[in-house]
PDB file of C-alpha atoms in Angstrom:
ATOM      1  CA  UNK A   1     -85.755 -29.092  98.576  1.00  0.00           C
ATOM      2  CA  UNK A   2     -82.177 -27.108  98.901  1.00  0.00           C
ATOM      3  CA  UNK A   3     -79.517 -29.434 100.032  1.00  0.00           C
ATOM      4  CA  UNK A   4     -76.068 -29.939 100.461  1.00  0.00           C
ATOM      5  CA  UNK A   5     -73.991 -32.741 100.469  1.00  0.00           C
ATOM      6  CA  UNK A   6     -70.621 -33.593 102.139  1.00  0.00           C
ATOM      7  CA  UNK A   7     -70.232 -37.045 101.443  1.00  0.00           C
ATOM      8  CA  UNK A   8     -67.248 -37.528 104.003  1.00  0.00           C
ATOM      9  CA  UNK A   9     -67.388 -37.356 107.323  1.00  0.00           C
ATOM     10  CA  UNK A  10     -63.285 -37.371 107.974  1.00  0.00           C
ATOM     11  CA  UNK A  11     -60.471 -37.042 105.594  1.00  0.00           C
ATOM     12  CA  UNK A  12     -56.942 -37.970 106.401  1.00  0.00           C
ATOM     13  CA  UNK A  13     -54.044 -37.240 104.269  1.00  0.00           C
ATOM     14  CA  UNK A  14     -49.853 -36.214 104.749  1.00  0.00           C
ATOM     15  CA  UNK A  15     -48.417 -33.045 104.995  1.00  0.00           C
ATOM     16  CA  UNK A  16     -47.841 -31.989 101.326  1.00  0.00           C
ATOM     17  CA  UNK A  17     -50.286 -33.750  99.643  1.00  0.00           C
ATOM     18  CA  UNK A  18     -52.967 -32.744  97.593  1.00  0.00           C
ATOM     19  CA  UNK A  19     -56.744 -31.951  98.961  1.00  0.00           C
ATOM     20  CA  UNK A  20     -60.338 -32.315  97.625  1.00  0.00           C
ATOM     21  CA  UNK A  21     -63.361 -32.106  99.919  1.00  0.00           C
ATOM     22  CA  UNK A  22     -66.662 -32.623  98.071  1.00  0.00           C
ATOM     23  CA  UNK A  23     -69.237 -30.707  98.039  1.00  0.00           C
ATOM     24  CA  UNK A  24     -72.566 -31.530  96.483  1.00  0.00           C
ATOM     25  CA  UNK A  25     -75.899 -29.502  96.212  1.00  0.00           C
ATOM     26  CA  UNK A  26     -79.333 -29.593  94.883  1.00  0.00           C
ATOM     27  CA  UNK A  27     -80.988 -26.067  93.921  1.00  0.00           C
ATOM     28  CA  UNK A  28     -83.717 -25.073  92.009  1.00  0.00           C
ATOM     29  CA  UNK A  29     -82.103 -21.544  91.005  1.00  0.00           C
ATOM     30  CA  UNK A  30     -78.824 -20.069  91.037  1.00  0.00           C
ATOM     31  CA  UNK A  31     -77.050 -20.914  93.434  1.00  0.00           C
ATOM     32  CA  UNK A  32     -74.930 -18.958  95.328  1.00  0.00           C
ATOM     33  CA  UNK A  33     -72.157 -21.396  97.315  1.00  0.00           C
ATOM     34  CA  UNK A  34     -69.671 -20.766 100.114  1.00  0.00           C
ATOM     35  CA  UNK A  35     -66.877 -22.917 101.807  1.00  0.00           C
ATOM     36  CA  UNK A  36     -66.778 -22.308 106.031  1.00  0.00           C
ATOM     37  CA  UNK A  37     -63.864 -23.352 107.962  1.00  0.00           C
ATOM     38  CA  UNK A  38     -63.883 -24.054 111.710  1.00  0.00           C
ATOM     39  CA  UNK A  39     -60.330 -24.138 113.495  1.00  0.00           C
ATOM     40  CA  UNK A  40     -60.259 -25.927 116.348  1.00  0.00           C
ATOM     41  CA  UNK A  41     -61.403 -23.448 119.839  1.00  0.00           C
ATOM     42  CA  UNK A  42     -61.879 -20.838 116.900  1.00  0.00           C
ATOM     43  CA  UNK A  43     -64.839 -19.284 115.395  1.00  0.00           C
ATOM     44  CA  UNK A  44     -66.785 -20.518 112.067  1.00  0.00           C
ATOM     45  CA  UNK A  45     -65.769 -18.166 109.445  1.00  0.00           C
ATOM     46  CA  UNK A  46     -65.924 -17.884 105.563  1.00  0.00           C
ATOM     47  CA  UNK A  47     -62.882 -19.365 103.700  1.00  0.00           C
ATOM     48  CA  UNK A  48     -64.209 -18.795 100.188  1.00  0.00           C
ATOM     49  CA  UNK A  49     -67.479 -17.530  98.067  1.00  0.00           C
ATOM     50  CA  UNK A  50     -67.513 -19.585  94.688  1.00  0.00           C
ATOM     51  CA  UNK A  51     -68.595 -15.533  93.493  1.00  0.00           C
ATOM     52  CA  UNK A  52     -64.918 -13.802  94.246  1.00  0.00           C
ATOM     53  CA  UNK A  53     -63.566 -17.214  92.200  1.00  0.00           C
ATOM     54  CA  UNK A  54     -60.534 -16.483  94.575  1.00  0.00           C
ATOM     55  CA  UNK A  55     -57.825 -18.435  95.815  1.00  0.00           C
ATOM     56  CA  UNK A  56     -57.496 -18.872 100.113  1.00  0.00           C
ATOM     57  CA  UNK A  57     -55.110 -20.313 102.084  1.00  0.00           C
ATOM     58  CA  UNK A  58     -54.153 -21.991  99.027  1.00  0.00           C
ATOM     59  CA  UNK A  59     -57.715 -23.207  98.279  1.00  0.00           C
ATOM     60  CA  UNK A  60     -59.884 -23.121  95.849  1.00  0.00           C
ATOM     61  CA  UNK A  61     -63.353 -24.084  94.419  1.00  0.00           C
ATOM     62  CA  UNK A  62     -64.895 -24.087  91.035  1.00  0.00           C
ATOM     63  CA  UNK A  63     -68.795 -24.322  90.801  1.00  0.00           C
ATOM     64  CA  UNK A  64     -69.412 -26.839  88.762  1.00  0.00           C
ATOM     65  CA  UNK A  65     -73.227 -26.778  87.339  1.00  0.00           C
ATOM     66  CA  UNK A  66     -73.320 -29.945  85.247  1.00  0.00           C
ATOM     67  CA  UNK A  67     -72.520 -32.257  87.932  1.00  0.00           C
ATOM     68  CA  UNK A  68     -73.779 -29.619  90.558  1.00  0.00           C
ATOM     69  CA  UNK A  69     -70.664 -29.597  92.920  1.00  0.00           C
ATOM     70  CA  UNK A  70     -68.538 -26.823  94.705  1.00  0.00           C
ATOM     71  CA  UNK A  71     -65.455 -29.592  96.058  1.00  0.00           C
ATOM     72  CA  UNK A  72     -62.350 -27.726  97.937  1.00  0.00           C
ATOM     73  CA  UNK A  73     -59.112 -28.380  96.751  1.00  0.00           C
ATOM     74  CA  UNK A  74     -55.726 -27.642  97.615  1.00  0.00           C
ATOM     75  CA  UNK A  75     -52.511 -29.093  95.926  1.00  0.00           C
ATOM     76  CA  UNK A  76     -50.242 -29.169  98.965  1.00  0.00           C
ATOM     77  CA  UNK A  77     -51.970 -29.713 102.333  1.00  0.00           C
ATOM     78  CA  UNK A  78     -50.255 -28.434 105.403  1.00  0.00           C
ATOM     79  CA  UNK A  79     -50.479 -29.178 109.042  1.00  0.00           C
ATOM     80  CA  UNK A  80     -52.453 -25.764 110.277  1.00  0.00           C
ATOM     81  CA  UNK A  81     -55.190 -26.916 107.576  1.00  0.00           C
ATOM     82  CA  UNK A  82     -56.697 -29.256 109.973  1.00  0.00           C
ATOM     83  CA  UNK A  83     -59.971 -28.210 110.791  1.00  0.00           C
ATOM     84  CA  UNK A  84     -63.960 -28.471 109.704  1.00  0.00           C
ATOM     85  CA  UNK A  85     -64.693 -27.480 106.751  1.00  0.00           C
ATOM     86  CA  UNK A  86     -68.490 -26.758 105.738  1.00  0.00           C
ATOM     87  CA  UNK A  87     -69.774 -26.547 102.022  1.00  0.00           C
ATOM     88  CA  UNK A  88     -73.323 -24.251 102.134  1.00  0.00           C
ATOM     89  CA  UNK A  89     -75.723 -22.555 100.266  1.00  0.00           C
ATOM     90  CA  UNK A  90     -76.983 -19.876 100.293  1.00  0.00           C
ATOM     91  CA  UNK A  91     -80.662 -18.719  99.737  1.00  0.00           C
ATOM     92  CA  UNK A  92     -82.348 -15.573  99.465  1.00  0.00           C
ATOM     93  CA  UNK A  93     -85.136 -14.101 100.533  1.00  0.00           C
ATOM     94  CA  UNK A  94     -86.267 -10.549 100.216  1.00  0.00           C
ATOM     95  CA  UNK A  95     -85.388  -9.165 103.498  1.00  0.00           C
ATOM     96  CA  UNK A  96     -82.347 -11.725 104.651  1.00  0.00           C
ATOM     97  CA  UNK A  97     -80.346 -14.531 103.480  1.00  0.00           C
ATOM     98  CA  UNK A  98     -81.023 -18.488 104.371  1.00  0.00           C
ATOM     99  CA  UNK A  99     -77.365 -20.551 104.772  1.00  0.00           C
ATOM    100  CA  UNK A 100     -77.664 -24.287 104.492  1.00  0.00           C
ATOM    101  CA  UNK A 101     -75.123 -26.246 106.198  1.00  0.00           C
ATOM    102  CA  UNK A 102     -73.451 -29.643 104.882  1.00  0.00           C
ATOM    103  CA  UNK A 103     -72.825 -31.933 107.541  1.00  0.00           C
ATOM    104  CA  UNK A 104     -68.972 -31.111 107.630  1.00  0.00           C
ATOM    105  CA  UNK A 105     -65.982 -32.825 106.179  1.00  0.00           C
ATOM    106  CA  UNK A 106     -63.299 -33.091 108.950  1.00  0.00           C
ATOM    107  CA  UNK A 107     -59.990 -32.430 107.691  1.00  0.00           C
ATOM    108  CA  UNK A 108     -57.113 -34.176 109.013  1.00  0.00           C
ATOM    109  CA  UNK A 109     -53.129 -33.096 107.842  1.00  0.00           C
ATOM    110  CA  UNK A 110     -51.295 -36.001 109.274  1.00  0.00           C
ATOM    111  CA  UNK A 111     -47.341 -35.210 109.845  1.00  0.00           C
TER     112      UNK A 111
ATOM    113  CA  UNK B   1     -64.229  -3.361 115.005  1.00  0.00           C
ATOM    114  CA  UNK B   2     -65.450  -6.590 112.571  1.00  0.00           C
ATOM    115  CA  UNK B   3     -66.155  -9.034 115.279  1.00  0.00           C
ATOM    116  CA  UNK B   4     -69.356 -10.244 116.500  1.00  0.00           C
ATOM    117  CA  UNK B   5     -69.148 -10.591 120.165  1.00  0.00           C
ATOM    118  CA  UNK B   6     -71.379 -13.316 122.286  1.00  0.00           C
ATOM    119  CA  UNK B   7     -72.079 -13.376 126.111  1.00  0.00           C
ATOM    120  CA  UNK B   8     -71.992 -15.550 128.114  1.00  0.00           C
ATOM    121  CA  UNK B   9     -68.901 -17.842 126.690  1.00  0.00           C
ATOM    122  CA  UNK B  10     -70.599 -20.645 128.923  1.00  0.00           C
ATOM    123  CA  UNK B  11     -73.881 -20.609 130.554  1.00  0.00           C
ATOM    124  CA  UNK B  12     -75.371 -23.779 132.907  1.00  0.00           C
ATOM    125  CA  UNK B  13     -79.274 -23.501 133.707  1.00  0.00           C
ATOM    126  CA  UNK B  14     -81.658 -26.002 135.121  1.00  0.00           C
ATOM    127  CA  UNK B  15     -84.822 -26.612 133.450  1.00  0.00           C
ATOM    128  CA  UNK B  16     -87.136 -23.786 135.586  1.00  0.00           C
ATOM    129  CA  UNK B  17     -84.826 -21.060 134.949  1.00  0.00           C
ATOM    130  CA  UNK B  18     -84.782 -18.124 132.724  1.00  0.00           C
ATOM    131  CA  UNK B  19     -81.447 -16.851 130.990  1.00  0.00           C
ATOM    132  CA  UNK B  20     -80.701 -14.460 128.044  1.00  0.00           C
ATOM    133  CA  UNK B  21     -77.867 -14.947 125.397  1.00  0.00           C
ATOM    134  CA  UNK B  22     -76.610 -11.934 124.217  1.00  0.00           C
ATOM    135  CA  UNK B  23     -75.242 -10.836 120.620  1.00  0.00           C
ATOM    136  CA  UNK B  24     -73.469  -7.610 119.743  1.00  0.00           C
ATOM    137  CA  UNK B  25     -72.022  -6.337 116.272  1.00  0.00           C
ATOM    138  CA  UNK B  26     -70.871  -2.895 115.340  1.00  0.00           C
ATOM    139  CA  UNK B  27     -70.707  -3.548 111.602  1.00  0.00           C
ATOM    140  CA  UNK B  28     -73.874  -1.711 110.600  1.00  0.00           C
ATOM    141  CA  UNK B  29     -75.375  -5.087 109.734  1.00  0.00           C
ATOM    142  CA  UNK B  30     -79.038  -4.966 109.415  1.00  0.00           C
ATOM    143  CA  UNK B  31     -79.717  -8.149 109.461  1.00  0.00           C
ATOM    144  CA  UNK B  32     -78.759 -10.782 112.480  1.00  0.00           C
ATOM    145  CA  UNK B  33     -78.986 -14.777 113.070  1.00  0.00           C
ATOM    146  CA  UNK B  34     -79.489 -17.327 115.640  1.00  0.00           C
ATOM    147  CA  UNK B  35     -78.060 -20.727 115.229  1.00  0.00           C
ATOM    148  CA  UNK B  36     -78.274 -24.079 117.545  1.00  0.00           C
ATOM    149  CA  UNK B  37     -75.044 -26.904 116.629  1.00  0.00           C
ATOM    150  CA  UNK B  38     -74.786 -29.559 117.859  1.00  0.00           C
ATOM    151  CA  UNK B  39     -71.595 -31.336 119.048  1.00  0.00           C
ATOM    152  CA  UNK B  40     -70.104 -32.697 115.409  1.00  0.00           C
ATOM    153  CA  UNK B  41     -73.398 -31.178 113.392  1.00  0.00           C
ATOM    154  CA  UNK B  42     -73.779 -28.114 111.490  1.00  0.00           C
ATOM    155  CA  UNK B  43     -75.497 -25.080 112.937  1.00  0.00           C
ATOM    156  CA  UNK B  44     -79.105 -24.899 111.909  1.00  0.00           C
ATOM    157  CA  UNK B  45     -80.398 -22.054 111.311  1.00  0.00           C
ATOM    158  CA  UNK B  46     -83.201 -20.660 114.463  1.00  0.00           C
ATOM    159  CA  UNK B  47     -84.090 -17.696 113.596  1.00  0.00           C
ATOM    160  CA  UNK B  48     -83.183 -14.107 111.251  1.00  0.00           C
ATOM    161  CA  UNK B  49     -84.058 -10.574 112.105  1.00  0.00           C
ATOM    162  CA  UNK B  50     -83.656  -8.311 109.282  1.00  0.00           C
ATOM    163  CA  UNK B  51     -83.830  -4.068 110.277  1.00  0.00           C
ATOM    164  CA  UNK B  52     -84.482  -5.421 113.221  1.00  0.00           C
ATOM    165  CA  UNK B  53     -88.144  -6.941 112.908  1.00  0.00           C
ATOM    166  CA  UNK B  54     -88.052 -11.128 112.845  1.00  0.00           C
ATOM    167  CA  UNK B  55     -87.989 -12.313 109.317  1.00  0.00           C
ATOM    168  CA  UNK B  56     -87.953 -16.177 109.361  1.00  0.00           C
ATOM    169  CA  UNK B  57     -88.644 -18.213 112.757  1.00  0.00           C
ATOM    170  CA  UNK B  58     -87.575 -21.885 111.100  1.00  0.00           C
ATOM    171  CA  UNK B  59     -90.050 -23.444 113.794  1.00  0.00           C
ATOM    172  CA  UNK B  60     -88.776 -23.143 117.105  1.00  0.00           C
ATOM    173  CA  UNK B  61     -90.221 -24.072 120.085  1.00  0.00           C
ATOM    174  CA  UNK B  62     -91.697 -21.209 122.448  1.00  0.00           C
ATOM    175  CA  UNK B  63     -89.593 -21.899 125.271  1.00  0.00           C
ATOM    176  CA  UNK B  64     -86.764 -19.959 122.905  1.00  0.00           C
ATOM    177  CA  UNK B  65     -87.657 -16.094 122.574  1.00  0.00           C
ATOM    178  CA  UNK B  66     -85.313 -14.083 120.418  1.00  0.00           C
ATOM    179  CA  UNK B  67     -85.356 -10.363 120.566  1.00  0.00           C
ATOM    180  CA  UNK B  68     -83.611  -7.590 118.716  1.00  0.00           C
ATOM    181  CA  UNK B  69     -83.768  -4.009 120.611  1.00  0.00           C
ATOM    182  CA  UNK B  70     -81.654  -1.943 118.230  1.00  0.00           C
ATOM    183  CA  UNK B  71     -79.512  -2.472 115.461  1.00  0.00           C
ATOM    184  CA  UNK B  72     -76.266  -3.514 116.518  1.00  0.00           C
ATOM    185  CA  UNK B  73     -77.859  -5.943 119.917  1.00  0.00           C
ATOM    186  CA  UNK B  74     -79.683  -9.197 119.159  1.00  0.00           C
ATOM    187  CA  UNK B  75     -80.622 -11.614 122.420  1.00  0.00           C
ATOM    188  CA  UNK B  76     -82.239 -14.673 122.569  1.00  0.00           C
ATOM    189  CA  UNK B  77     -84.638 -15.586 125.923  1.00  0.00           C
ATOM    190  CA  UNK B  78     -84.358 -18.890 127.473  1.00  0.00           C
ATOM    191  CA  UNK B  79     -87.439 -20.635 129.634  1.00  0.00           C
ATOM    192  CA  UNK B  80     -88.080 -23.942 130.751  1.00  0.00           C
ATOM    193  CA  UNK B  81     -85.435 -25.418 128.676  1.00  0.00           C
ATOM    194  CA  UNK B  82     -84.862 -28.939 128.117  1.00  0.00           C
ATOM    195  CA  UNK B  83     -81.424 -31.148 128.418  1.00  0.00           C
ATOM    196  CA  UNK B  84     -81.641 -31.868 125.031  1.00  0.00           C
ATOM    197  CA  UNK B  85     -81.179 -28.047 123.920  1.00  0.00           C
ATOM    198  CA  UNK B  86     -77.427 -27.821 125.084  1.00  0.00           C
ATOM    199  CA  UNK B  87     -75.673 -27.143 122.869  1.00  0.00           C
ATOM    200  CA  UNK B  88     -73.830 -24.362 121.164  1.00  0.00           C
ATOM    201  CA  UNK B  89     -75.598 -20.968 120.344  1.00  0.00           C
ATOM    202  CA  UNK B  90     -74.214 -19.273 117.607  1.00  0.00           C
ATOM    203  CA  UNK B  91     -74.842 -15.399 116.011  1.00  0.00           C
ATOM    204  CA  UNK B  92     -74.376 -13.906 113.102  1.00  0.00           C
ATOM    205  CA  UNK B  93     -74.718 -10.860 110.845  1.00  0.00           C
ATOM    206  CA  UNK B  94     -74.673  -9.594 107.725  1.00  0.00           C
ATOM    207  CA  UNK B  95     -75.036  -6.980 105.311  1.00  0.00           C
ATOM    208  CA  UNK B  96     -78.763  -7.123 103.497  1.00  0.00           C
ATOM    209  CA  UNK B  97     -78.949  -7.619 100.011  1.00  0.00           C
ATOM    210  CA  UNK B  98     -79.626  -4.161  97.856  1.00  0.00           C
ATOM    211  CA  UNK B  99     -80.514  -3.469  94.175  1.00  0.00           C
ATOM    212  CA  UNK B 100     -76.588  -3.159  93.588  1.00  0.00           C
ATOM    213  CA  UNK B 101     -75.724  -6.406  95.467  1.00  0.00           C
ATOM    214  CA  UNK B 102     -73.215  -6.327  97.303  1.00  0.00           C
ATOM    215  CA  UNK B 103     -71.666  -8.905  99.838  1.00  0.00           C
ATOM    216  CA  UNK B 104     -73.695 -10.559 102.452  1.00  0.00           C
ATOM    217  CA  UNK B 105     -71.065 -12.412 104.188  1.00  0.00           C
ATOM    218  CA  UNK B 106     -72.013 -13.885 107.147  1.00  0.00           C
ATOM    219  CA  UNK B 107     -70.095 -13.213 110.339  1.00  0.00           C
ATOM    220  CA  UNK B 108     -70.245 -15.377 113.489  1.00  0.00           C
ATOM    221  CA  UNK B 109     -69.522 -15.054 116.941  1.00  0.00           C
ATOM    222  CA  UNK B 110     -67.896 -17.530 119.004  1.00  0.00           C
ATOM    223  CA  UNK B 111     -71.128 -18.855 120.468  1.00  0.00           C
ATOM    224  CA  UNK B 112     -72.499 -19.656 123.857  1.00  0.00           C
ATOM    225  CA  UNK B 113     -71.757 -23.312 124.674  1.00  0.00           C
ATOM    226  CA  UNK B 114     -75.244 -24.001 126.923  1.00  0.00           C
ATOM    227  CA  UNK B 115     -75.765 -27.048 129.355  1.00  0.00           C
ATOM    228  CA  UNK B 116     -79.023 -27.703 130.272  1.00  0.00           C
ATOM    229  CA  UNK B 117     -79.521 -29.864 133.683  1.00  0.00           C
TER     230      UNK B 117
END
């Protein structure tokens, strides 16, 4: 079955240093893989599609097929990145898409 | 306007009631999500209406009733809820996948936090 896999619940690091959330996922086909952020009183939106191989906020992702992982990783953390962060997948159907939610990595920028 | 919209922000009911959440979008998305989360979970996914006709019902119980009148308004019908459905109640919509592709993005409103007595 299609899963995904945050392995930590809460990460903790200082201002300025460096970032990786992991991200882990099992998939039968091709997977199509996302990175959600969730702000504190804010909506969830999209930070990232492993697709537009772009760079948000500072972050980025690569898709990495071998060891079938999507982690989040930013060199230089800063305060305002606190948040929840969820890896997912997403599936497709014929008429609509399926998104499968990690269980969140909370992200916490200490001063 | 790129925002989905949600009302009410807050909503208490007891458990003989009958409320409606309600879900607007003026994107042109065709197709439109319900999601239940949990305090400190992920949303799970309830249910997706694509051109406005249910496509996947991931098994929810009865007492939940979602319905979709036109394209850009999606509700979902509550009866005889339980305490253990509070929670938050998220949409979202999206553009449908075509022969071109194309981005399907997800956008989410900023829920209906729901207390059940």
């Amino acid at each position: 079955a299609q899963r995904v896999t945050q392995p930590e619940k809460l990460l903790s690091v200082f201002k300025g240093a460096p970032v990786e959330l992991k991200c882990n996922y099992s998939y039968s086909g091709s997977p199509e893989l996302f990175w959600y952020v969730q702000y504190s009183r804010q909506r969830l939106q999209l930070l990232l599609r492993h697709i537009s191989r772009e760079s948000i906020k500072g972050f980025t992702a690569d898709l990495n097929k071998g060891e079938t992982s999507f982690h989040l990783k930013k060199p230089f953390a800063q305060e305002e990145d606190s948040a929840m962060y969820y890896c997912a997948l997403r599936e497709p159907y014929s008429s609509a898409s399926k998104i499968i939610f990690g269980s969140g990595t909370r992200l916490s920028i200490r001063p | 306007d790129t925002e989905v919209t949600q009302t009410p922000k807050h909503l208490v009911m007891g458990m003989t009631n009958k409320k409606s959440l309600k879900c607007e979008q003026h994107m042109g998305h065709r197709a439109m999500y319900w999601y239940k989360q949990k305090a400190k979970k992920p949303p799970e996914l309830m249910f997706v209406y694509s051109y406005e006709k249910l496509s996947i019902n991931e098994s929810v119980p009865s007492r939940f009733s979602p319905e979709c009148p036109n394209s850009s308004l999606l509700n979902l019908h509550l009866h005889a809820l339980q305490p253990e459905d509070s929670a938050l109640y998220l949409c979202a919509s999206s553009r449908l996948p075509t022969p071109r592709g194309g981005e399907e993005t997800q956008y989410f409103g900023p829920g209906t936090r729901l207390l059940v007595l």
